[in-house]
JSON list of C-alpha atoms in Angstrom, two decimals:
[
{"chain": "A", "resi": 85, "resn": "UNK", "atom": "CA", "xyz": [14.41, 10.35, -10.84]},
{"chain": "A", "resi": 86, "resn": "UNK", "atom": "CA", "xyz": [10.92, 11.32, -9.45]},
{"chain": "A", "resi": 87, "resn": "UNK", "atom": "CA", "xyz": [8.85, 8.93, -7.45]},
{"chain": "A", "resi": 88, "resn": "UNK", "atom": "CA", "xyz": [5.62, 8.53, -7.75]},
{"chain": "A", "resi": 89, "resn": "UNK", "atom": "CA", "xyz": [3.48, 12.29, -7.95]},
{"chain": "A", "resi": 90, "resn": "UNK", "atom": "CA", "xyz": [0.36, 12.61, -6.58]},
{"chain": "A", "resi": 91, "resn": "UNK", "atom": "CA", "xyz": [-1.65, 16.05, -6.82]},
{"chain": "A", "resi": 92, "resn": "UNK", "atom": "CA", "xyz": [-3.00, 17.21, -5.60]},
{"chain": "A", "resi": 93, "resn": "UNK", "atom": "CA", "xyz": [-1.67, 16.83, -2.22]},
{"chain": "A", "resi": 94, "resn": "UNK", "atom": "CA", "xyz": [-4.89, 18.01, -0.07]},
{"chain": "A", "resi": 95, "resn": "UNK", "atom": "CA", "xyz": [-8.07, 18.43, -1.86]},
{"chain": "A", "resi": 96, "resn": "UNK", "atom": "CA", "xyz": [-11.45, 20.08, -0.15]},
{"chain": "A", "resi": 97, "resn": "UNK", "atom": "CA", "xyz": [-14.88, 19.48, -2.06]},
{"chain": "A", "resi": 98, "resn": "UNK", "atom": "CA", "xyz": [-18.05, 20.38, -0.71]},
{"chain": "A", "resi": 99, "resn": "UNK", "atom": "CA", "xyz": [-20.75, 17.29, -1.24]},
{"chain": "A", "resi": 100, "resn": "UNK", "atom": "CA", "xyz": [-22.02, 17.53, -4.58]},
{"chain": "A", "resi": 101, "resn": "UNK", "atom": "CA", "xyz": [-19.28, 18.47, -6.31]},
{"chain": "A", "resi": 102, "resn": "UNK", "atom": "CA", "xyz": [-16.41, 16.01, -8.17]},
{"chain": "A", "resi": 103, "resn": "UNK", "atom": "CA", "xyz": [-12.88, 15.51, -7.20]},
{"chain": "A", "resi": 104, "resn": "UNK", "atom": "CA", "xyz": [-10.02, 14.73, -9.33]},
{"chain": "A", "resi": 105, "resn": "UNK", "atom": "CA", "xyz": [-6.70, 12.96, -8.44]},
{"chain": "A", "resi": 106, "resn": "UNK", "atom": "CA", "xyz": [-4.36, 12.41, -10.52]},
{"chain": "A", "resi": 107, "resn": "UNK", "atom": "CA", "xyz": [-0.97, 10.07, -10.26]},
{"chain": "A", "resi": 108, "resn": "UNK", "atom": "CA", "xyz": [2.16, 10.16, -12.31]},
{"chain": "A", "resi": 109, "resn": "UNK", "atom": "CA", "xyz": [3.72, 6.54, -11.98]},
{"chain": "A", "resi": 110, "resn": "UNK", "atom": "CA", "xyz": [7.43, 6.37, -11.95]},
{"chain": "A", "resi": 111, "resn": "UNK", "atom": "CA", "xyz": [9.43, 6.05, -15.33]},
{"chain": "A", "resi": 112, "resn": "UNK", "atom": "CA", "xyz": [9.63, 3.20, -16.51]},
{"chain": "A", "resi": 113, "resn": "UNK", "atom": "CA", "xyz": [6.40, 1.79, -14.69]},
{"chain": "A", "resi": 114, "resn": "UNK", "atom": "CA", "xyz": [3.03, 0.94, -16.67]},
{"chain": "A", "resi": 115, "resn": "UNK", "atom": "CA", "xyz": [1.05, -0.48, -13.83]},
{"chain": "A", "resi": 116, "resn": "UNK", "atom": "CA", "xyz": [-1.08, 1.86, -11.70]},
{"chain": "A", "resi": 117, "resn": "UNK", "atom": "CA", "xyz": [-2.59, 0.56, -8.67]},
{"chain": "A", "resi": 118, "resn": "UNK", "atom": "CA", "xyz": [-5.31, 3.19, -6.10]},
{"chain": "A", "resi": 119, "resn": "UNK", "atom": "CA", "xyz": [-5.67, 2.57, -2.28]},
{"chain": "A", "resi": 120, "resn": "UNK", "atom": "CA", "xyz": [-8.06, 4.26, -0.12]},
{"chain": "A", "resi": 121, "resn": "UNK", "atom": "CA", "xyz": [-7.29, 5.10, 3.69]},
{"chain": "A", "resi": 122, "resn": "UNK", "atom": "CA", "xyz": [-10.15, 5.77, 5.53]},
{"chain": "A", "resi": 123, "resn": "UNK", "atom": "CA", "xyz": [-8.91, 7.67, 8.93]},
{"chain": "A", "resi": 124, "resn": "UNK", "atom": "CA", "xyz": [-7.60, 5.33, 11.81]},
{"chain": "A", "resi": 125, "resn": "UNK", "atom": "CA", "xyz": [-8.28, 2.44, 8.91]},
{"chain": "A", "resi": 126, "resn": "UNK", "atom": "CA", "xyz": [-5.58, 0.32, 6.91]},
{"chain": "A", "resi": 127, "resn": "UNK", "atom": "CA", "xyz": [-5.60, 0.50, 3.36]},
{"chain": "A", "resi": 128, "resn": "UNK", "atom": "CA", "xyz": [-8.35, -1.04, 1.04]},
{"chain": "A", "resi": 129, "resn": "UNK", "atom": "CA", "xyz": [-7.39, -1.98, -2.85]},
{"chain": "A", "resi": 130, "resn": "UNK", "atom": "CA", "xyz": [-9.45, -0.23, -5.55]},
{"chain": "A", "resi": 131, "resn": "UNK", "atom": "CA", "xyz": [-8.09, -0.46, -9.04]},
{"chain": "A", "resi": 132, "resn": "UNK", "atom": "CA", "xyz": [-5.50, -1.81, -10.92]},
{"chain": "A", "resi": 133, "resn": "UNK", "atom": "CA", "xyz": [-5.25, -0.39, -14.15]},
{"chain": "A", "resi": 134, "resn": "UNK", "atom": "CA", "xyz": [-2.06, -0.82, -17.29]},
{"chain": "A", "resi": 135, "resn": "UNK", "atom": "CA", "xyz": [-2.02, 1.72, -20.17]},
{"chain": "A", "resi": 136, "resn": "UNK", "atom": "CA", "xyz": [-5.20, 2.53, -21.56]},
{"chain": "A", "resi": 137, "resn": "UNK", "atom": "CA", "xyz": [-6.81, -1.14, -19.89]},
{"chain": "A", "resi": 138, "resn": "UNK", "atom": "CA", "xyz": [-8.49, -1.74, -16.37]},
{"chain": "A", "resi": 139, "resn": "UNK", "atom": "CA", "xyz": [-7.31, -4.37, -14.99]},
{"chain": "A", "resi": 140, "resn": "UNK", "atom": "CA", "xyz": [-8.73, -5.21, -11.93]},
{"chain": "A", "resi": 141, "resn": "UNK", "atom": "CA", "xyz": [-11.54, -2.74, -10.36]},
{"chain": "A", "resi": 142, "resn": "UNK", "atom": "CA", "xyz": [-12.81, -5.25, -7.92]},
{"chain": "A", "resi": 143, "resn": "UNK", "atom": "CA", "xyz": [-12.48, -2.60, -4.96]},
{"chain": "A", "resi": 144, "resn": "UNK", "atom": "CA", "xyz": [-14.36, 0.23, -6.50]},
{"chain": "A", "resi": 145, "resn": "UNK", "atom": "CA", "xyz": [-17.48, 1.06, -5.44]},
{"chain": "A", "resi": 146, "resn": "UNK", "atom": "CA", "xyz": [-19.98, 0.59, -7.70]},
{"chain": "A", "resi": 147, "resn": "UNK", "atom": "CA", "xyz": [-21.16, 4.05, -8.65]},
{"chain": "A", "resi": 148, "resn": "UNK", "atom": "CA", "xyz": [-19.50, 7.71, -8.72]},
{"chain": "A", "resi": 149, "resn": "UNK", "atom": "CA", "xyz": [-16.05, 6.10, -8.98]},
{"chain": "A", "resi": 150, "resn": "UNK", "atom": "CA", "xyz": [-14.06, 5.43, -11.93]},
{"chain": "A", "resi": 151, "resn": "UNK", "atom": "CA", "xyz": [-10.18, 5.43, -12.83]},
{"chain": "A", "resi": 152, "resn": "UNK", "atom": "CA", "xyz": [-8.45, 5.88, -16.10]},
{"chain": "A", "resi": 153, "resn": "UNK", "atom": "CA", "xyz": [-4.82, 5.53, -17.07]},
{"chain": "A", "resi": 154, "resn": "UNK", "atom": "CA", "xyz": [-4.81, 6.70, -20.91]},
{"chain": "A", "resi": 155, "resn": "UNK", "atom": "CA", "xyz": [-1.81, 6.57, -23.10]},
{"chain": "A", "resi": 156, "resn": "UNK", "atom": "CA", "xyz": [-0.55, 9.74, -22.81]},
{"chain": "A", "resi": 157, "resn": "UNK", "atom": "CA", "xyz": [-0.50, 11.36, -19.31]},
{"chain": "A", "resi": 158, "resn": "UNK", "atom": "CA", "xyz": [-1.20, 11.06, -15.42]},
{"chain": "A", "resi": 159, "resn": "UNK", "atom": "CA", "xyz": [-3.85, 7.90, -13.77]},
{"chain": "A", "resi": 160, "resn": "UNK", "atom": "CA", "xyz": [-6.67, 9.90, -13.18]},
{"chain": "A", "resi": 161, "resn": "UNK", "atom": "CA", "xyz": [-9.48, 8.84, -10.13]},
{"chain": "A", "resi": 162, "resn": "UNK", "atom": "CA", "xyz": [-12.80, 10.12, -10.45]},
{"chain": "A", "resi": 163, "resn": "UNK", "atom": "CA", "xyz": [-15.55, 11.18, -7.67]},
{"chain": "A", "resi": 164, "resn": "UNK", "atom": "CA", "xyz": [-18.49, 12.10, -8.80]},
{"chain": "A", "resi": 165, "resn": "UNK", "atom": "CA", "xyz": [-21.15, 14.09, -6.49]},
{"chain": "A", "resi": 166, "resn": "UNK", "atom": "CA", "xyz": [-19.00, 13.19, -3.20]},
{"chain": "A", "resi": 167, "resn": "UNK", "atom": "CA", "xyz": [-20.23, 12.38, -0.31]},
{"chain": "A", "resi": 168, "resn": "UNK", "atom": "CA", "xyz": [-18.82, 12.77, 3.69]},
{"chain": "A", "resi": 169, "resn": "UNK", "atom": "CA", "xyz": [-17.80, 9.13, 3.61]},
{"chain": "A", "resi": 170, "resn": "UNK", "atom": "CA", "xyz": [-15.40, 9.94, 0.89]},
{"chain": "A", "resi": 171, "resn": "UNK", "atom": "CA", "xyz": [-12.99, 11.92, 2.72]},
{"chain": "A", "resi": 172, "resn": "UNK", "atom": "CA", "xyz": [-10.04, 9.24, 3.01]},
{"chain": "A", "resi": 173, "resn": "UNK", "atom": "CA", "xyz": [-6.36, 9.42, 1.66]},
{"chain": "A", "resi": 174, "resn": "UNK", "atom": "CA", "xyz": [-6.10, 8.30, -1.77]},
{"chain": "A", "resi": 175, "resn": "UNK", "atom": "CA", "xyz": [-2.83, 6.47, -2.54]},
{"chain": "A", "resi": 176, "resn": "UNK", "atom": "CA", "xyz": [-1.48, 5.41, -5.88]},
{"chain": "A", "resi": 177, "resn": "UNK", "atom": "CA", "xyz": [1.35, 3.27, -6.22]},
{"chain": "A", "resi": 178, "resn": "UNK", "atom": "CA", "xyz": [3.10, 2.01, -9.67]},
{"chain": "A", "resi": 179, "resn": "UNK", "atom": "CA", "xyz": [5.03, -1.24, -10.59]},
{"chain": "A", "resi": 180, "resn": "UNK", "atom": "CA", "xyz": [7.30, -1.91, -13.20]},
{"chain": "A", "resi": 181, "resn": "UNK", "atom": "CA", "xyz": [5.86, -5.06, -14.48]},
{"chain": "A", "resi": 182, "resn": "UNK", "atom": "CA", "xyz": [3.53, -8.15, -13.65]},
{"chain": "A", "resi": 183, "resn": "UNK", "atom": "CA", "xyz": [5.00, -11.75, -12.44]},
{"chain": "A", "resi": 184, "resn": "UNK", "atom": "CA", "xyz": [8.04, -11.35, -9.68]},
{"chain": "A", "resi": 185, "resn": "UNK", "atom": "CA", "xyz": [8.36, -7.79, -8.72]},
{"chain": "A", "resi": 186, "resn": "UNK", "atom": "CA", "xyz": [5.36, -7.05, -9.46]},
{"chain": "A", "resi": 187, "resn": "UNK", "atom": "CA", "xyz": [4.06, -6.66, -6.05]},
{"chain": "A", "resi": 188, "resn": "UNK", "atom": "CA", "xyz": [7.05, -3.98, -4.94]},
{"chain": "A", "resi": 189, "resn": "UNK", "atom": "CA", "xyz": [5.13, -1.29, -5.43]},
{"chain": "A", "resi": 190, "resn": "UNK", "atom": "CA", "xyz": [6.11, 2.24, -5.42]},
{"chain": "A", "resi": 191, "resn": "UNK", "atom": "CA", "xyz": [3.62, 4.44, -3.28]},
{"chain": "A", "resi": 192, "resn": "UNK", "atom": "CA", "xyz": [3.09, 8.12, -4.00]},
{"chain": "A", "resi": 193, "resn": "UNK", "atom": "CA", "xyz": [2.63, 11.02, -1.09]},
{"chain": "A", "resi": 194, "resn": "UNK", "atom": "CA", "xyz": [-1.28, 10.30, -0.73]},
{"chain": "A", "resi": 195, "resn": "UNK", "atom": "CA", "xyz": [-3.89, 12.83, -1.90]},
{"chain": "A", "resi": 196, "resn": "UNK", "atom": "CA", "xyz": [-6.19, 14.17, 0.65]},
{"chain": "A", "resi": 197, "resn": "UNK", "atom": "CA", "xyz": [-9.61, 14.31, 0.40]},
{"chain": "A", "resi": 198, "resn": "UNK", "atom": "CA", "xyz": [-11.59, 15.97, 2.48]},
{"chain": "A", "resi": 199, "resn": "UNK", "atom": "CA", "xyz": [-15.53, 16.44, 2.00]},
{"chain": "A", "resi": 200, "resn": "UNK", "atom": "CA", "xyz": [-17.66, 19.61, 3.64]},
{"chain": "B", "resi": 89, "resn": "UNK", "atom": "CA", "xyz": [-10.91, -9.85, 4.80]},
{"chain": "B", "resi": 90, "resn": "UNK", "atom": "CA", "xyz": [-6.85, -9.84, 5.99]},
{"chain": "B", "resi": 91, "resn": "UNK", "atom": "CA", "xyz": [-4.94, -12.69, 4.81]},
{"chain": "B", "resi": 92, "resn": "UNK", "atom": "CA", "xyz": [-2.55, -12.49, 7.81]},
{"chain": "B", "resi": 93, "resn": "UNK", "atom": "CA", "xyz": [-3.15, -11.82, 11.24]},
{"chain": "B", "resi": 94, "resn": "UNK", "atom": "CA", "xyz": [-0.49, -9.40, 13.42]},
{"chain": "B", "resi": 95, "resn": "UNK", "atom": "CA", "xyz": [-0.30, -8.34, 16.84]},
{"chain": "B", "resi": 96, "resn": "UNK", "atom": "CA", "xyz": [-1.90, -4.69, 17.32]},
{"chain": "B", "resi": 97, "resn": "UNK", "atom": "CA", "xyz": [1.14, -2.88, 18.63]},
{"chain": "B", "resi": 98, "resn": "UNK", "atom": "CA", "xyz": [4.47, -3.45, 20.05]},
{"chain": "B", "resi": 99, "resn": "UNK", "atom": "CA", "xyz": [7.73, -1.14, 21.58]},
{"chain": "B", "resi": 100, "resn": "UNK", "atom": "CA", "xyz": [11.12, -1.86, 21.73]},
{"chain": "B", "resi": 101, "resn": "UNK", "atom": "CA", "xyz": [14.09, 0.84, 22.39]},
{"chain": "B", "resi": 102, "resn": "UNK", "atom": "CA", "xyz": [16.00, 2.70, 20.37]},
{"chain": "B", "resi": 103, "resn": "UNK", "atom": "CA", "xyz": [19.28, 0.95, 19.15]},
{"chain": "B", "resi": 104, "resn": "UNK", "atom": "CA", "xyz": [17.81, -2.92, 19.84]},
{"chain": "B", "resi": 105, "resn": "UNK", "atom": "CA", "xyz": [16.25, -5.09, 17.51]},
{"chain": "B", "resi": 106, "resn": "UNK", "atom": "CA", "xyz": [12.53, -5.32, 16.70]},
{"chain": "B", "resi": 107, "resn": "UNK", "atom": "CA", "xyz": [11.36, -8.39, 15.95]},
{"chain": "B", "resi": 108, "resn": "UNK", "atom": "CA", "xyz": [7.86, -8.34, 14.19]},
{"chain": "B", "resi": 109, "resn": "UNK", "atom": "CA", "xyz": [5.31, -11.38, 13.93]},
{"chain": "B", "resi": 110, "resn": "UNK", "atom": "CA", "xyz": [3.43, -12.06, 11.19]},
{"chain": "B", "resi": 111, "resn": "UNK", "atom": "CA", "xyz": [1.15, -15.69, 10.98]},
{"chain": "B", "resi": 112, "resn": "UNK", "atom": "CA", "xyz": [0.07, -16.04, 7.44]},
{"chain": "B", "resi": 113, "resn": "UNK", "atom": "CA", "xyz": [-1.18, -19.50, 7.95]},
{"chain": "B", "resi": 114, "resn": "UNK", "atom": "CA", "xyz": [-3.47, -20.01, 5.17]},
{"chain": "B", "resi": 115, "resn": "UNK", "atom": "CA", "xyz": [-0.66, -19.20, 2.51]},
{"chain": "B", "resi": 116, "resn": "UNK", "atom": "CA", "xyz": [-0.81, -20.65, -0.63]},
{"chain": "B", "resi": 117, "resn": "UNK", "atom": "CA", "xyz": [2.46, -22.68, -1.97]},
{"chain": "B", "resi": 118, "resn": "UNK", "atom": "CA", "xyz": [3.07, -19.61, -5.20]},
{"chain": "B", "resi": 119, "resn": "UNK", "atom": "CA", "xyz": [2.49, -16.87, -2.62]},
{"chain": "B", "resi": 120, "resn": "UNK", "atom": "CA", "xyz": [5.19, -14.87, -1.72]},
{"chain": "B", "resi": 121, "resn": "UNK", "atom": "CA", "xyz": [5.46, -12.94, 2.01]},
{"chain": "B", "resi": 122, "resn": "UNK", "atom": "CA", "xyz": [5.13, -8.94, 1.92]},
{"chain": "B", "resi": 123, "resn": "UNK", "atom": "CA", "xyz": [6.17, -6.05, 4.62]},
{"chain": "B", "resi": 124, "resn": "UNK", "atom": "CA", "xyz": [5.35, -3.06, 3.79]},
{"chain": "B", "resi": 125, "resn": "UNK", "atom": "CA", "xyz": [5.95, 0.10, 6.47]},
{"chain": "B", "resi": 126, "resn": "UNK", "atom": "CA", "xyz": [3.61, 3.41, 6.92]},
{"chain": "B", "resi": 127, "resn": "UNK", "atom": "CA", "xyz": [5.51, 6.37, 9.10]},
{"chain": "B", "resi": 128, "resn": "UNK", "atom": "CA", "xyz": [2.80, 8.79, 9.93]},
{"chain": "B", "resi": 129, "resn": "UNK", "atom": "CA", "xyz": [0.78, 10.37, 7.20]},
{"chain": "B", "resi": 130, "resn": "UNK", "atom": "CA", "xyz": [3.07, 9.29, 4.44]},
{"chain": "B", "resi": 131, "resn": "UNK", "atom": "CA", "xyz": [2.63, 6.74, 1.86]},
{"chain": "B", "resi": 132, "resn": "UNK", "atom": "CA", "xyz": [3.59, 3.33, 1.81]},
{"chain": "B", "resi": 133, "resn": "UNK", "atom": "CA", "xyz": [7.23, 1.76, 2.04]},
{"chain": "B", "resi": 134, "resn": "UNK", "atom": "CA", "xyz": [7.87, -1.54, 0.19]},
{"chain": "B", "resi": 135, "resn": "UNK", "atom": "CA", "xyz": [10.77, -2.98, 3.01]},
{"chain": "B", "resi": 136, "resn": "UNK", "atom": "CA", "xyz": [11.27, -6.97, 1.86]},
{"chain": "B", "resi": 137, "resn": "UNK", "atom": "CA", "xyz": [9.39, -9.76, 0.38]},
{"chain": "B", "resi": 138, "resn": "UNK", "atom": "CA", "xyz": [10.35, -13.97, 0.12]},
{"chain": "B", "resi": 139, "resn": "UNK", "atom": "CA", "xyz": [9.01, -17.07, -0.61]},
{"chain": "B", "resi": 140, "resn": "UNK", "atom": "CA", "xyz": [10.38, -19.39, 1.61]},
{"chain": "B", "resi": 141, "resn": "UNK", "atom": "CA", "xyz": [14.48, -18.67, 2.07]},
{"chain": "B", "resi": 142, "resn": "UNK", "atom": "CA", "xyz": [15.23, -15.91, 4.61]},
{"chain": "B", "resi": 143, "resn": "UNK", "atom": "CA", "xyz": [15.93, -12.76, 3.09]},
{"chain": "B", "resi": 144, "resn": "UNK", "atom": "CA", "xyz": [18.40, -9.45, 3.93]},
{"chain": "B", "resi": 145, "resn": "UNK", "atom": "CA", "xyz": [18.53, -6.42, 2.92]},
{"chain": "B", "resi": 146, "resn": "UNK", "atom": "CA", "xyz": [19.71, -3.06, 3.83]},
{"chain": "B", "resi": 147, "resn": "UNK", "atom": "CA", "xyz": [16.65, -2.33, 5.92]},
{"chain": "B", "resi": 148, "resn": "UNK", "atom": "CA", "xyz": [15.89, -5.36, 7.17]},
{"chain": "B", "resi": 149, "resn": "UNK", "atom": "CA", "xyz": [15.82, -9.37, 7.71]},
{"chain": "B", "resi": 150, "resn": "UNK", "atom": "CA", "xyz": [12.83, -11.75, 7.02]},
{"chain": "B", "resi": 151, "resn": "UNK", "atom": "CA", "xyz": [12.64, -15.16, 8.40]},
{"chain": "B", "resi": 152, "resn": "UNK", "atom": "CA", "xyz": [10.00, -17.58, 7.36]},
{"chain": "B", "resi": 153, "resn": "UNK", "atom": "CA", "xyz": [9.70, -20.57, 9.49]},
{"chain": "B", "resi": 154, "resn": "UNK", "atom": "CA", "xyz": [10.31, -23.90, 7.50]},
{"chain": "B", "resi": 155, "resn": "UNK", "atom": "CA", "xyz": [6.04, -24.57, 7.11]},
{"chain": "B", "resi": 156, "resn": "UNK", "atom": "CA", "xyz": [5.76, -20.81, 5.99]},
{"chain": "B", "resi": 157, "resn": "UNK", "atom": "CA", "xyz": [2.84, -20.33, 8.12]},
{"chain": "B", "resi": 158, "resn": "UNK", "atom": "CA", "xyz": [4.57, -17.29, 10.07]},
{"chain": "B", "resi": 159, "resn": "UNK", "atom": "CA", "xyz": [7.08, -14.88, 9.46]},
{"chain": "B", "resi": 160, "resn": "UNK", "atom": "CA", "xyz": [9.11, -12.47, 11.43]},
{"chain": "B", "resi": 161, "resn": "UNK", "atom": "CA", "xyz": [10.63, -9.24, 10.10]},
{"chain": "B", "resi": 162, "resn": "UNK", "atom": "CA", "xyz": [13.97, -8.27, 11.79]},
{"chain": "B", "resi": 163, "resn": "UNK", "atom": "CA", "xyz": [14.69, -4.59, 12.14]},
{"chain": "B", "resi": 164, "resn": "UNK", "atom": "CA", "xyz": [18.43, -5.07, 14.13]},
{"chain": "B", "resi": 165, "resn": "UNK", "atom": "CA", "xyz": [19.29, -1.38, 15.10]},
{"chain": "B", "resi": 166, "resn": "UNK", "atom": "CA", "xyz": [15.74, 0.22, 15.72]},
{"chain": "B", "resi": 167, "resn": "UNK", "atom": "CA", "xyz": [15.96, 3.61, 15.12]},
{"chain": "B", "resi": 168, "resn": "UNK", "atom": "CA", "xyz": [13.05, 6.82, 16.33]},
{"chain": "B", "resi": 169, "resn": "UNK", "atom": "CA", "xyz": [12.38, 7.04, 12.34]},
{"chain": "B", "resi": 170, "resn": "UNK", "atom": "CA", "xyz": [11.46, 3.78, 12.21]},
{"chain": "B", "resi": 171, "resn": "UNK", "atom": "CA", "xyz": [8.02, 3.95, 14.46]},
{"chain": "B", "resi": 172, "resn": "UNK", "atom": "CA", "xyz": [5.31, 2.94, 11.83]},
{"chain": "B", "resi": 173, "resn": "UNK", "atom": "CA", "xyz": [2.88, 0.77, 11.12]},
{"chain": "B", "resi": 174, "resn": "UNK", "atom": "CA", "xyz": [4.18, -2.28, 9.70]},
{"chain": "B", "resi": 175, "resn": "UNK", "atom": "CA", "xyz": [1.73, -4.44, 7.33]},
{"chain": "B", "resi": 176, "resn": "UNK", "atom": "CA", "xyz": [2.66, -8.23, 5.92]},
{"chain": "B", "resi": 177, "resn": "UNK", "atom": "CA", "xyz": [0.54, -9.50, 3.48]},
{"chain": "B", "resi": 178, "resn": "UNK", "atom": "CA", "xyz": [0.75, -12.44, 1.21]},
{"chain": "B", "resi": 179, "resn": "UNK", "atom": "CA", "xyz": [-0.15, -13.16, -2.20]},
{"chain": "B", "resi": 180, "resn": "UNK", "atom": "CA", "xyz": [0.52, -14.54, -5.65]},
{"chain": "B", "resi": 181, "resn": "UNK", "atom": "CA", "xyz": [2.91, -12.46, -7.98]},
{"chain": "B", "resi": 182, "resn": "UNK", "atom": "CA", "xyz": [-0.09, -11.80, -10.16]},
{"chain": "B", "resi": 183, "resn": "UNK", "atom": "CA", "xyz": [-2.63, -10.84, -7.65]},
{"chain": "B", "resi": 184, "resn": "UNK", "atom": "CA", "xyz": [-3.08, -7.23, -6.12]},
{"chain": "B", "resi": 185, "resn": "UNK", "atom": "CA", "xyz": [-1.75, -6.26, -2.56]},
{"chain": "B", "resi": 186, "resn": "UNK", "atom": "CA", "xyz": [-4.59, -6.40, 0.55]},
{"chain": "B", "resi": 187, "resn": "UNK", "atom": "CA", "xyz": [-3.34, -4.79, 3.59]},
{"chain": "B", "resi": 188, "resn": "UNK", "atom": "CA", "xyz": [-4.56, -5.64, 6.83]},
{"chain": "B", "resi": 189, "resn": "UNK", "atom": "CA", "xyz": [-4.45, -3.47, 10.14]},
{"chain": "B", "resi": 190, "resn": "UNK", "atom": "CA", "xyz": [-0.80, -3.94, 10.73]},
{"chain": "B", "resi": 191, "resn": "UNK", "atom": "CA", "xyz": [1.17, -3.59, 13.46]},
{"chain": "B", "resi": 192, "resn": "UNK", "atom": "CA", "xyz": [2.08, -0.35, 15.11]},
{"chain": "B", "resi": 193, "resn": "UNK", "atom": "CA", "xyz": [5.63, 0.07, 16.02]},
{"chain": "B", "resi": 194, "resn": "UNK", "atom": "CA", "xyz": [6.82, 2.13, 18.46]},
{"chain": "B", "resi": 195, "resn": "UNK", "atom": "CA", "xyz": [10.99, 2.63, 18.83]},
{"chain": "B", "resi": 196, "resn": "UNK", "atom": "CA", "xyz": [11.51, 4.77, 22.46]},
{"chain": "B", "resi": 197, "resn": "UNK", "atom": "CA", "xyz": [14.48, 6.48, 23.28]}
]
């Protein structure tokens, strides 16, 4: 009865390069939802994303980010050529469904990003 | 951009209960009340969420005053484990979760 995985746990990119986290929601859950901590910050909404659908990407910035959350397999968040500003903790979190209960989510362990 | 507005920080000692303020005064009549709970480095911890009746459950007590402009989450036996920042947020059951600053909690010995 796993929670929800996150991995990698830490993750150290030098600028330039891309970083990869992925998140395995909990069974039974088909809504994926990504937070970003900056340090000594609270934590900002990115995506919301079902099976193969984004739902709601009104926190991602507009370039060098992008999420997925295909049929088969992990929620996967994208950084393309990353920058200093990107070192944060990345949080996923998964729901079971959409109307009451929707909104106890499930966080994961965090993945660490840290940019050189 | 925060929805609810919380004190920065408060202590109380280990064994009495914390009482936590939340005003959510611009809340919306469909909009249910949120706490959520971050110990150190970890992710986030759903604790409770209500609409307008109070609410209990094994970790804790929410009261929302009668207007549902405030709320006030009830830990009764504070324990060292539960020092954290605590974050109450409100919003529809079809809209995403915004977290604000929160409140840091710290339980002394």
């Amino acid at each position: 009865n796993a929670g929800v995985m996150q991995n990698p746990r830490h993750l150290v990119r030098r600028r330039g390069q891309e970083a990869r986290l992925r998140c395995s929601p909990m069974k039974g859950h088909s809504h994926v939802y990504w937070y970003r901590q900056l340090p000594e910050e609270g934590l900002k909404f990115m995506v919301y994303l079902q099976k193969e659908n984004i739902i709601d990407e009104s926190g991602m910035p507009k370039e060098r980010f992008s999420a997925e959350f295909p049929k088969e397999g992990p929620s996967i968040l994208r950084i393309q050529q990353v920058v200093r500003g990107d070192s944060a903790a990345y949080f996923c979190a998964s729901s079971p469904q959409r109307g009451l209960g929707a909104n106890v989510l499930t966080f994961g362990a965090g993945s660490r990003l840290t940019v050189l | 951009d925060a929805k609810t507005t919380q004190p920065p920080s408060m202590d109380c000692a280990e064994g009495r209960a914390a009482n936590l303020p939340c005003n959510h005064s611009t809340i919306s009549g469909n909009e249910y009340v949120y706490w959520y709970r971050q110990i150190h480095s970890q992710g986030p911890q759903y604790i409770i969420h209500g609409l307008k009746n109070n609410e209990t459950n094994e970790m804790a007590s929410l009261i929302i005053t009668e207007d549902r402009k405030s709320s006030t989450l009830i830990l009764p036996h504070a324990t060292l484990r539960d020092t954290a920042v605590y974050y109450c947020t409100n919003t529809g059951a079809n809209s995403k979760l915004t977290f604000g600053k929160g409140i840091t909690l710290s339980v002394r010995p």
